[in-house]
Amino acid sequence: GENVEQHPSTLSVQEGDSAVIKCTYSDSASNYFPWYKQELGKRPQLIIDIRSNVGEKKDQRIAVTLNKTAKHFSLHITETQPEDSAVYFCAGRSFQKLVFGTGTRLLVSP
Amino acid sequence: NAGVMQNPRHLVRRRGQEARLRCSPMKGHSHVYWYRQLPEEGLKFMVYLQKENIIDESGMPKERFSAEFPKEGPSILRIQQVVRGDSAAYFCASSPSGGALETQYFGPGTRLLVL
């Protein structure tokens, strides 16, 4: 089955800086990789996802890159803002279920 | 278009009692997934259901836990004889048809506290 590792576990940046979170996965057959943002006490919300037929996807300040050969994918947030502070989870897909990384707590200081 | 609905949002039970968690998928979605999130941890898959069928229950403890998704009504996750270790946030997610590339949309969760 799929195994997803995520790092760092915590990330502190200054407002306006970039933040990068990295994940690796084990199942070479995986082809769908979503990223979720979870604020304290709230539901995980999908912020971006990537499918294996592309290497990069961008949505405003958020981008995700995928390297299928190395089996890793990364979330990039540019021009960070205090409201980006949250826990971010990457996930891989194993059959129908999502396998989540352990999360990255991002703190953006004004 | 209403999102995934879960109730109750908070549930307090004493050890040995039963907990029933309900999930109504998004309109047009017929596939439901349950995940558990222990405090300060990530989400762990429990069970995947279609209407009237359990497709994958590989993440569900063998004892005390059961799930159903009847033809009519919400999906229900049932925990019998709760123990303190069951305290967690339980999230359900739904997708239209269970496709491998489909997005799963999460509900607001039920936070279970076992005293």
PDB file of C-alpha atoms in Angstrom:
ATOM      1  CA  GLY A   1       0.000   0.000   0.000  1.00  0.00           C
ATOM      2  CA  GLU A   2       0.890   3.650  -0.208  1.00  0.00           C
ATOM      3  CA  ASN A   3       3.082   5.341   2.376  1.00  0.00           C
ATOM      4  CA  VAL A   4       3.440   9.126   2.408  1.00  0.00           C
ATOM      5  CA  GLU A   5       6.090  11.024   4.306  1.00  0.00           C
ATOM      6  CA  GLN A   6       5.971  14.785   4.783  1.00  0.00           C
ATOM      7  CA  HIS A   7       8.449  17.351   6.009  1.00  0.00           C
ATOM      8  CA  PRO A   8       9.092  19.630   7.694  1.00  0.00           C
ATOM      9  CA  SER A   9       6.688  19.114  10.572  1.00  0.00           C
ATOM     10  CA  THR A  10       6.787  22.823  11.399  1.00  0.00           C
ATOM     11  CA  LEU A  11       7.714  25.812   9.277  1.00  0.00           C
ATOM     12  CA  SER A  12       7.963  29.416  10.371  1.00  0.00           C
ATOM     13  CA  VAL A  13       8.321  32.192   7.816  1.00  0.00           C
ATOM     14  CA  GLN A  14       7.994  35.946   7.686  1.00  0.00           C
ATOM     15  CA  GLU A  15       5.101  37.481   5.815  1.00  0.00           C
ATOM     16  CA  GLY A  16       6.005  37.820   2.165  1.00  0.00           C
ATOM     17  CA  ASP A  17       8.500  34.950   2.173  1.00  0.00           C
ATOM     18  CA  SER A  18       7.976  31.688   0.300  1.00  0.00           C
ATOM     19  CA  ALA A  19       7.186  28.371   1.960  1.00  0.00           C
ATOM     20  CA  VAL A  20       7.938  24.922   0.585  1.00  0.00           C
ATOM     21  CA  ILE A  21       6.589  21.633   1.935  1.00  0.00           C
ATOM     22  CA  LYS A  22       7.796  18.309   0.569  1.00  0.00           C
ATOM     23  CA  CYS A  23       6.285  14.853   0.440  1.00  0.00           C
ATOM     24  CA  THR A  24       7.498  11.501  -0.770  1.00  0.00           C
ATOM     25  CA  TYR A  25       5.385   8.489  -1.628  1.00  0.00           C
ATOM     26  CA  SER A  26       6.077   4.809  -2.059  1.00  0.00           C
ATOM     27  CA  ASP A  27       3.574   3.451  -4.587  1.00  0.00           C
ATOM     28  CA  SER A  28       4.810   4.087  -8.118  1.00  0.00           C
ATOM     29  CA  ALA A  29       1.270   3.427  -9.395  1.00  0.00           C
ATOM     30  CA  SER A  30      -0.122   6.446  -7.522  1.00  0.00           C
ATOM     31  CA  ASN A  31      -1.420   9.098  -9.889  1.00  0.00           C
ATOM     32  CA  TYR A  32      -3.309  11.638  -7.780  1.00  0.00           C
ATOM     33  CA  PHE A  33      -1.811  13.931  -5.143  1.00  0.00           C
ATOM     34  CA  PRO A  34      -3.980  16.477  -3.323  1.00  0.00           C
ATOM     35  CA  TRP A  35      -2.962  19.075  -0.758  1.00  0.00           C
ATOM     36  CA  TYR A  36      -5.298  20.044   2.060  1.00  0.00           C
ATOM     37  CA  LYS A  37      -5.198  23.020   4.419  1.00  0.00           C
ATOM     38  CA  GLN A  38      -6.642  22.593   7.877  1.00  0.00           C
ATOM     39  CA  GLU A  39      -7.190  25.493  10.232  1.00  0.00           C
ATOM     40  CA  LEU A  40      -7.606  24.836  13.939  1.00  0.00           C
ATOM     41  CA  GLY A  41     -10.877  23.047  14.634  1.00  0.00           C
ATOM     42  CA  LYS A  42     -11.920  23.107  10.988  1.00  0.00           C
ATOM     43  CA  ARG A  43     -12.278  20.601   8.167  1.00  0.00           C
ATOM     44  CA  PRO A  44      -9.448  19.803   5.739  1.00  0.00           C
ATOM     45  CA  GLN A  45      -9.962  21.926   2.649  1.00  0.00           C
ATOM     46  CA  LEU A  46      -8.517  21.052  -0.725  1.00  0.00           C
ATOM     47  CA  ILE A  47      -6.237  23.839  -1.927  1.00  0.00           C
ATOM     48  CA  ILE A  48      -4.647  22.235  -4.963  1.00  0.00           C
ATOM     49  CA  ASP A  49      -4.122  18.820  -6.483  1.00  0.00           C
ATOM     50  CA  ILE A  50      -2.016  17.335  -9.228  1.00  0.00           C
ATOM     51  CA  ARG A  51      -2.449  14.324 -11.424  1.00  0.00           C
ATOM     52  CA  SER A  52       0.448  12.327 -12.715  1.00  0.00           C
ATOM     53  CA  ASN A  53       0.137  13.418 -16.320  1.00  0.00           C
ATOM     54  CA  VAL A  54       1.536  16.856 -15.440  1.00  0.00           C
ATOM     55  CA  GLY A  55       4.663  17.951 -13.639  1.00  0.00           C
ATOM     56  CA  GLU A  56       3.472  21.258 -12.256  1.00  0.00           C
ATOM     57  CA  LYS A  57       0.262  23.082 -11.503  1.00  0.00           C
ATOM     58  CA  LYS A  58      -0.210  26.630 -10.320  1.00  0.00           C
ATOM     59  CA  ASP A  59      -3.117  28.540  -8.806  1.00  0.00           C
ATOM     60  CA  GLN A  60      -2.298  32.144  -7.914  1.00  0.00           C
ATOM     61  CA  ARG A  61       0.195  32.013  -5.016  1.00  0.00           C
ATOM     62  CA  ILE A  62       0.099  28.236  -4.714  1.00  0.00           C
ATOM     63  CA  ALA A  63       1.914  25.736  -6.894  1.00  0.00           C
ATOM     64  CA  VAL A  64       2.563  22.015  -6.737  1.00  0.00           C
ATOM     65  CA  THR A  65       5.336  20.133  -8.504  1.00  0.00           C
ATOM     66  CA  LEU A  66       5.507  16.402  -9.066  1.00  0.00           C
ATOM     67  CA  ASN A  67       8.541  14.267  -9.810  1.00  0.00           C
ATOM     68  CA  LYS A  68       7.303  10.779 -10.619  1.00  0.00           C
ATOM     69  CA  THR A  69      10.762   9.350 -11.130  1.00  0.00           C
ATOM     70  CA  ALA A  70      11.881  10.353  -7.656  1.00  0.00           C
ATOM     71  CA  LYS A  71       8.395   9.837  -6.203  1.00  0.00           C
ATOM     72  CA  HIS A  72       8.103  13.173  -4.523  1.00  0.00           C
ATOM     73  CA  PHE A  73       5.878  16.215  -4.790  1.00  0.00           C
ATOM     74  CA  SER A  74       6.053  19.648  -3.228  1.00  0.00           C
ATOM     75  CA  LEU A  75       3.775  22.522  -2.293  1.00  0.00           C
ATOM     76  CA  HIS A  76       5.058  26.032  -2.895  1.00  0.00           C
ATOM     77  CA  ILE A  77       3.366  29.091  -1.395  1.00  0.00           C
ATOM     78  CA  THR A  78       4.711  32.453  -2.499  1.00  0.00           C
ATOM     79  CA  GLU A  79       4.171  35.854  -0.871  1.00  0.00           C
ATOM     80  CA  THR A  80       2.896  34.229   2.293  1.00  0.00           C
ATOM     81  CA  GLN A  81       0.282  36.009   4.386  1.00  0.00           C
ATOM     82  CA  PRO A  82      -0.719  35.521   8.040  1.00  0.00           C
ATOM     83  CA  GLU A  83      -3.945  33.855   6.899  1.00  0.00           C
ATOM     84  CA  ASP A  84      -1.844  31.107   5.308  1.00  0.00           C
ATOM     85  CA  SER A  85      -1.028  29.936   8.845  1.00  0.00           C
ATOM     86  CA  ALA A  86      -2.522  26.455   9.214  1.00  0.00           C
ATOM     87  CA  VAL A  87      -1.601  22.785   9.051  1.00  0.00           C
ATOM     88  CA  TYR A  88      -1.029  21.489   5.542  1.00  0.00           C
ATOM     89  CA  PHE A  89      -1.421  17.836   4.606  1.00  0.00           C
ATOM     90  CA  CYS A  90      -0.256  16.117   1.459  1.00  0.00           C
ATOM     91  CA  ALA A  91      -1.851  12.861   0.395  1.00  0.00           C
ATOM     92  CA  GLY A  92      -1.416  10.021  -2.030  1.00  0.00           C
ATOM     93  CA  ARG A  93      -4.023   7.660  -3.288  1.00  0.00           C
ATOM     94  CA  SER A  94      -4.073   3.941  -2.527  1.00  0.00           C
ATOM     95  CA  PHE A  95      -6.959   2.378  -4.429  1.00  0.00           C
ATOM     96  CA  GLN A  96      -9.891   4.539  -3.324  1.00  0.00           C
ATOM     97  CA  LYS A  97      -8.543   5.858  -0.053  1.00  0.00           C
ATOM     98  CA  LEU A  98      -6.340   8.846   0.633  1.00  0.00           C
ATOM     99  CA  VAL A  99      -3.147   8.227   2.563  1.00  0.00           C
ATOM    100  CA  PHE A 100      -2.111  11.411   4.333  1.00  0.00           C
ATOM    101  CA  GLY A 101       1.239  12.731   5.372  1.00  0.00           C
ATOM    102  CA  THR A 102       1.740  13.707   8.993  1.00  0.00           C
ATOM    103  CA  GLY A 103       1.173  17.399   8.335  1.00  0.00           C
ATOM    104  CA  THR A 104       3.195  20.603   8.354  1.00  0.00           C
ATOM    105  CA  ARG A 105       2.301  23.391  10.747  1.00  0.00           C
ATOM    106  CA  LEU A 106       2.971  26.634   8.883  1.00  0.00           C
ATOM    107  CA  LEU A 107       3.253  29.844  10.881  1.00  0.00           C
ATOM    108  CA  VAL A 108       3.446  33.112   8.980  1.00  0.00           C
ATOM    109  CA  SER A 109       4.551  35.993  11.169  1.00  0.00           C
ATOM    110  CA  PRO A 110       3.546  39.553  10.256  1.00  0.00           C
TER     111      PRO A 110
ATOM    112  CA  ASN B   1     -25.059  23.339  -3.307  1.00  0.00           C
ATOM    113  CA  ALA B   2     -24.698  22.160   0.260  1.00  0.00           C
ATOM    114  CA  GLY B   3     -21.403  20.591   1.129  1.00  0.00           C
ATOM    115  CA  VAL B   4     -20.802  17.438   3.109  1.00  0.00           C
ATOM    116  CA  MET B   5     -22.817  17.525   6.312  1.00  0.00           C
ATOM    117  CA  GLN B   6     -21.946  15.808   9.540  1.00  0.00           C
ATOM    118  CA  ASN B   7     -23.740  15.629  12.839  1.00  0.00           C
ATOM    119  CA  PRO B   8     -23.405  15.983  15.642  1.00  0.00           C
ATOM    120  CA  ARG B   9     -20.465  18.363  15.523  1.00  0.00           C
ATOM    121  CA  HIS B  10     -19.528  17.514  19.091  1.00  0.00           C
ATOM    122  CA  LEU B  11     -20.360  14.366  21.003  1.00  0.00           C
ATOM    123  CA  VAL B  12     -19.546  13.501  24.594  1.00  0.00           C
ATOM    124  CA  ARG B  13     -19.857   9.932  25.760  1.00  0.00           C
ATOM    125  CA  ARG B  14     -18.909   8.028  28.876  1.00  0.00           C
ATOM    126  CA  ARG B  15     -16.827   4.888  28.621  1.00  0.00           C
ATOM    127  CA  GLY B  16     -18.975   1.940  27.591  1.00  0.00           C
ATOM    128  CA  GLN B  17     -21.626   3.986  25.804  1.00  0.00           C
ATOM    129  CA  GLU B  18     -22.335   3.957  22.085  1.00  0.00           C
ATOM    130  CA  ALA B  19     -21.503   6.747  19.656  1.00  0.00           C
ATOM    131  CA  ARG B  20     -23.334   7.271  16.364  1.00  0.00           C
ATOM    132  CA  LEU B  21     -21.866   9.673  13.842  1.00  0.00           C
ATOM    133  CA  ARG B  22     -23.795  10.690  10.754  1.00  0.00           C
ATOM    134  CA  CYS B  23     -22.618  11.913   7.378  1.00  0.00           C
ATOM    135  CA  SER B  24     -24.643  13.200   4.439  1.00  0.00           C
ATOM    136  CA  PRO B  25     -22.559  13.434   1.265  1.00  0.00           C
ATOM    137  CA  MET B  26     -22.670  16.306  -1.172  1.00  0.00           C
ATOM    138  CA  LYS B  27     -25.607  16.300  -3.529  1.00  0.00           C
ATOM    139  CA  GLY B  28     -24.897  13.962  -6.418  1.00  0.00           C
ATOM    140  CA  HIS B  29     -22.177  12.070  -4.545  1.00  0.00           C
ATOM    141  CA  SER B  30     -22.706   8.391  -3.859  1.00  0.00           C
ATOM    142  CA  HIS B  31     -19.320   7.499  -2.343  1.00  0.00           C
ATOM    143  CA  VAL B  32     -18.426   8.143   1.277  1.00  0.00           C
ATOM    144  CA  TYR B  33     -15.125   7.801   3.133  1.00  0.00           C
ATOM    145  CA  TRP B  34     -14.558   7.998   6.880  1.00  0.00           C
ATOM    146  CA  TYR B  35     -11.277   9.211   8.376  1.00  0.00           C
ATOM    147  CA  ARG B  36     -10.153   9.574  11.977  1.00  0.00           C
ATOM    148  CA  GLN B  37      -7.854  12.305  13.261  1.00  0.00           C
ATOM    149  CA  LEU B  38      -6.317  11.843  16.673  1.00  0.00           C
ATOM    150  CA  PRO B  39      -5.207  15.034  18.479  1.00  0.00           C
ATOM    151  CA  GLU B  40      -2.164  16.596  16.841  1.00  0.00           C
ATOM    152  CA  GLU B  41      -2.013  13.863  14.197  1.00  0.00           C
ATOM    153  CA  GLY B  42      -2.891  13.368  10.548  1.00  0.00           C
ATOM    154  CA  LEU B  43      -5.973  11.763   9.105  1.00  0.00           C
ATOM    155  CA  LYS B  44      -6.185   7.988   8.920  1.00  0.00           C
ATOM    156  CA  PHE B  45      -8.524   6.159   6.572  1.00  0.00           C
ATOM    157  CA  MET B  46     -11.150   3.975   8.202  1.00  0.00           C
ATOM    158  CA  VAL B  47     -13.752   2.838   5.690  1.00  0.00           C
ATOM    159  CA  TYR B  48     -15.076   3.476   2.176  1.00  0.00           C
ATOM    160  CA  LEU B  49     -18.717   2.906   1.301  1.00  0.00           C
ATOM    161  CA  GLN B  50     -21.085   3.167  -1.594  1.00  0.00           C
ATOM    162  CA  LYS B  51     -24.825   3.038  -1.177  1.00  0.00           C
ATOM    163  CA  GLU B  52     -25.637  -0.245   0.579  1.00  0.00           C
ATOM    164  CA  ASN B  53     -22.080  -1.550   0.149  1.00  0.00           C
ATOM    165  CA  ILE B  54     -18.879  -1.494   2.148  1.00  0.00           C
ATOM    166  CA  ILE B  55     -16.082  -1.349  -0.403  1.00  0.00           C
ATOM    167  CA  ASP B  56     -12.987  -1.115   1.811  1.00  0.00           C
ATOM    168  CA  GLU B  57     -12.930  -1.345   5.600  1.00  0.00           C
ATOM    169  CA  SER B  58      -9.233  -2.049   5.921  1.00  0.00           C
ATOM    170  CA  GLY B  59      -8.668   0.901   8.259  1.00  0.00           C
ATOM    171  CA  MET B  60     -11.439   0.141  10.678  1.00  0.00           C
ATOM    172  CA  PRO B  61     -10.771  -1.643  13.971  1.00  0.00           C
ATOM    173  CA  LYS B  62     -12.204  -5.150  13.866  1.00  0.00           C
ATOM    174  CA  GLU B  63     -14.139  -4.777  17.078  1.00  0.00           C
ATOM    175  CA  ARG B  64     -16.658  -2.189  18.265  1.00  0.00           C
ATOM    176  CA  PHE B  65     -16.640  -0.180  15.006  1.00  0.00           C
ATOM    177  CA  SER B  66     -19.132  -0.535  12.177  1.00  0.00           C
ATOM    178  CA  ALA B  67     -20.295   1.596   9.279  1.00  0.00           C
ATOM    179  CA  GLU B  68     -23.214   1.644   6.923  1.00  0.00           C
ATOM    180  CA  PHE B  69     -24.556   3.712   4.058  1.00  0.00           C
ATOM    181  CA  PRO B  70     -28.174   2.745   3.487  1.00  0.00           C
ATOM    182  CA  LYS B  71     -30.142   3.315   0.332  1.00  0.00           C
ATOM    183  CA  GLU B  72     -31.945   6.181   2.017  1.00  0.00           C
ATOM    184  CA  GLY B  73     -30.427   8.482   4.596  1.00  0.00           C
ATOM    185  CA  PRO B  74     -26.959   9.353   5.793  1.00  0.00           C
ATOM    186  CA  SER B  75     -23.936   7.168   6.275  1.00  0.00           C
ATOM    187  CA  ILE B  76     -23.474   6.158   9.902  1.00  0.00           C
ATOM    188  CA  LEU B  77     -20.291   5.315  11.754  1.00  0.00           C
ATOM    189  CA  ARG B  78     -21.101   3.444  14.932  1.00  0.00           C
ATOM    190  CA  ILE B  79     -18.726   2.912  17.826  1.00  0.00           C
ATOM    191  CA  GLN B  80     -19.897   0.547  20.531  1.00  0.00           C
ATOM    192  CA  GLN B  81     -18.585   0.505  24.099  1.00  0.00           C
ATOM    193  CA  VAL B  82     -16.437   3.567  23.591  1.00  0.00           C
ATOM    194  CA  VAL B  83     -13.079   3.874  25.326  1.00  0.00           C
ATOM    195  CA  ARG B  84     -10.976   6.973  26.013  1.00  0.00           C
ATOM    196  CA  GLY B  85      -8.728   6.138  23.061  1.00  0.00           C
ATOM    197  CA  ASP B  86     -11.685   6.659  20.715  1.00  0.00           C
ATOM    198  CA  SER B  87     -11.592  10.399  21.471  1.00  0.00           C
ATOM    199  CA  ALA B  88     -10.795  12.011  18.152  1.00  0.00           C
ATOM    200  CA  ALA B  89     -12.213  14.012  15.292  1.00  0.00           C
ATOM    201  CA  TYR B  90     -14.051  11.857  12.782  1.00  0.00           C
ATOM    202  CA  PHE B  91     -14.314  13.282   9.291  1.00  0.00           C
ATOM    203  CA  CYS B  92     -16.262  11.965   6.388  1.00  0.00           C
ATOM    204  CA  ALA B  93     -15.601  12.853   2.793  1.00  0.00           C
ATOM    205  CA  SER B  94     -17.564  12.235  -0.368  1.00  0.00           C
ATOM    206  CA  SER B  95     -16.886  11.982  -4.078  1.00  0.00           C
ATOM    207  CA  PRO B  96     -19.188  11.612  -7.077  1.00  0.00           C
ATOM    208  CA  SER B  97     -18.339   8.121  -8.294  1.00  0.00           C
ATOM    209  CA  GLY B  98     -15.230   6.902  -6.516  1.00  0.00           C
ATOM    210  CA  GLY B  99     -12.908   7.459  -9.444  1.00  0.00           C
ATOM    211  CA  ALA B 100      -9.186   7.238  -8.764  1.00  0.00           C
ATOM    212  CA  LEU B 101      -8.612  10.847  -9.800  1.00  0.00           C
ATOM    213  CA  GLU B 102     -11.649  12.363  -8.086  1.00  0.00           C
ATOM    214  CA  THR B 103     -11.432  14.958  -5.362  1.00  0.00           C
ATOM    215  CA  GLN B 104     -12.729  14.009  -1.944  1.00  0.00           C
ATOM    216  CA  TYR B 105     -14.597  16.804  -0.173  1.00  0.00           C
ATOM    217  CA  PHE B 106     -14.594  16.777   3.606  1.00  0.00           C
ATOM    218  CA  GLY B 107     -17.334  17.495   6.071  1.00  0.00           C
ATOM    219  CA  PRO B 108     -16.837  19.629   9.213  1.00  0.00           C
ATOM    220  CA  GLY B 109     -16.164  16.583  11.373  1.00  0.00           C
ATOM    221  CA  THR B 110     -17.572  15.188  14.591  1.00  0.00           C
ATOM    222  CA  ARG B 111     -15.403  15.682  17.639  1.00  0.00           C
ATOM    223  CA  LEU B 112     -15.919  12.777  19.988  1.00  0.00           C
ATOM    224  CA  LEU B 113     -14.851  13.079  23.597  1.00  0.00           C
ATOM    225  CA  VAL B 114     -14.983   9.993  25.779  1.00  0.00           C
ATOM    226  CA  LEU B 115     -14.975  10.684  29.494  1.00  0.00           C
TER     227      LEU B 115
END
